[in-house]
Amino acid sequence: MKKAFGLFMILSTLLLASCGGVSTTSSFVVIEKGQSNNNKEYWIKGYNPNMPNKEETFKIMIKEKMVWNLIEEEVDYFVTYSNNENNPRVLEDIQR
């Protein structure tokens, strides 16, 4: 009985972990910064310079205004962001 319960717990944990979002890490050149009209949402827009189609830009949402304030346009960063299908991309880490 204990083995069956242990196996059930392990399988449940694996199932829940697989439902989580995917993180992507890449180089990212910021071409534009913006914020919502109510100043509650912050974002950056840019592209991955290592991809063949550099014109393909995308937006990454930023949770903290202090982080957004430190980011500069036309600078290449090393970023990690969540990449969920139904949700916007959200910045997890950024380094210059």
Coordinates of C-alpha atoms in Angstrom, one line a residue:
M1 CA 0.0 0.0 0.0
K2 CA 2.8 2.4 0.8
K3 CA 4.5 1.6 -2.5
A4 CA 1.3 2.4 -4.4
F5 CA 0.9 5.7 -2.6
G6 CA 4.5 6.6 -3.2
L7 CA 4.2 5.8 -6.9
F8 CA 1.0 7.8 -7.1
M9 CA 2.7 10.8 -5.5
I10 CA 5.6 10.7 -7.9
L11 CA 3.4 10.4 -10.9
S12 CA 1.2 13.3 -9.7
T13 CA 4.2 15.5 -9.2
L14 CA 5.5 14.7 -12.7
L15 CA 2.2 15.4 -14.2
L16 CA 1.9 18.8 -12.5
A17 CA 5.5 19.7 -13.4
S18 CA 4.8 19.0 -17.1
C19 CA 1.8 21.4 -17.1
G20 CA 4.0 24.4 -16.1
G21 CA 5.3 27.0 -18.5
V22 CA 8.4 26.8 -20.6
S23 CA 11.3 29.2 -20.1
T24 CA 13.4 30.3 -23.0
T25 CA 16.9 31.9 -22.8
S26 CA 18.4 33.8 -25.7
S27 CA 20.1 36.9 -26.8
F28 CA 17.7 39.9 -27.2
V29 CA 18.2 43.3 -28.7
V30 CA 15.7 45.8 -27.2
I31 CA 14.3 48.1 -29.9
E32 CA 11.4 49.7 -28.0
K33 CA 10.2 50.1 -24.4
G34 CA 6.6 50.9 -23.4
Q35 CA 4.1 51.0 -20.6
S36 CA 0.3 50.9 -20.4
N37 CA -1.8 54.1 -20.0
N38 CA -2.3 53.4 -16.3
N39 CA 1.4 52.7 -15.7
K40 CA 0.7 49.2 -14.3
E41 CA 2.1 47.1 -17.2
Y42 CA 5.7 47.5 -18.6
W43 CA 7.1 45.8 -21.7
I44 CA 10.1 45.7 -24.0
K45 CA 10.0 44.8 -27.7
G46 CA 12.9 43.4 -29.7
Y47 CA 14.4 40.5 -31.5
N48 CA 16.9 37.7 -31.2
P49 CA 20.0 38.7 -33.3
N50 CA 21.1 35.1 -33.7
M51 CA 17.9 34.1 -35.6
P52 CA 18.0 34.3 -39.4
N53 CA 14.9 36.5 -39.6
K54 CA 15.9 39.5 -37.4
E55 CA 12.8 41.4 -38.4
E56 CA 10.7 39.1 -36.3
T57 CA 10.1 41.1 -33.2
F58 CA 8.2 40.1 -30.1
K59 CA 7.1 41.6 -26.8
I60 CA 8.2 40.6 -23.3
M61 CA 6.2 41.8 -20.3
I62 CA 8.1 43.0 -17.2
K63 CA 6.6 42.7 -13.7
E64 CA 8.8 45.3 -11.9
K65 CA 9.1 49.0 -12.9
M66 CA 12.6 49.2 -11.4
V67 CA 13.8 46.5 -13.8
W68 CA 12.1 48.2 -16.8
N69 CA 13.8 51.5 -15.8
L70 CA 17.2 50.0 -16.1
I71 CA 16.8 48.5 -19.5
E72 CA 18.1 50.5 -22.4
E73 CA 17.0 50.5 -26.1
E74 CA 19.4 49.4 -28.8
V75 CA 21.3 47.2 -26.3
D76 CA 21.9 43.4 -26.6
Y77 CA 20.9 41.5 -23.5
F78 CA 20.9 37.9 -22.4
V79 CA 17.3 37.2 -21.3
T80 CA 15.3 34.4 -19.8
Y81 CA 11.5 34.6 -20.2
S82 CA 8.5 32.4 -19.8
N83 CA 7.0 31.3 -23.1
N84 CA 3.4 30.0 -22.4
E85 CA 1.1 29.5 -25.4
N86 CA -1.9 31.4 -24.1
N87 CA -0.1 34.0 -22.0
P88 CA 2.2 36.8 -23.0
R89 CA 5.9 36.3 -22.5
V90 CA 7.1 37.4 -19.1
L91 CA 10.7 38.4 -18.2
E92 CA 12.3 36.1 -15.6
D93 CA 16.0 37.3 -15.8
I94 CA 18.0 39.8 -17.8
Q95 CA 21.8 40.4 -18.0
R96 CA 23.9 42.8 -20.1

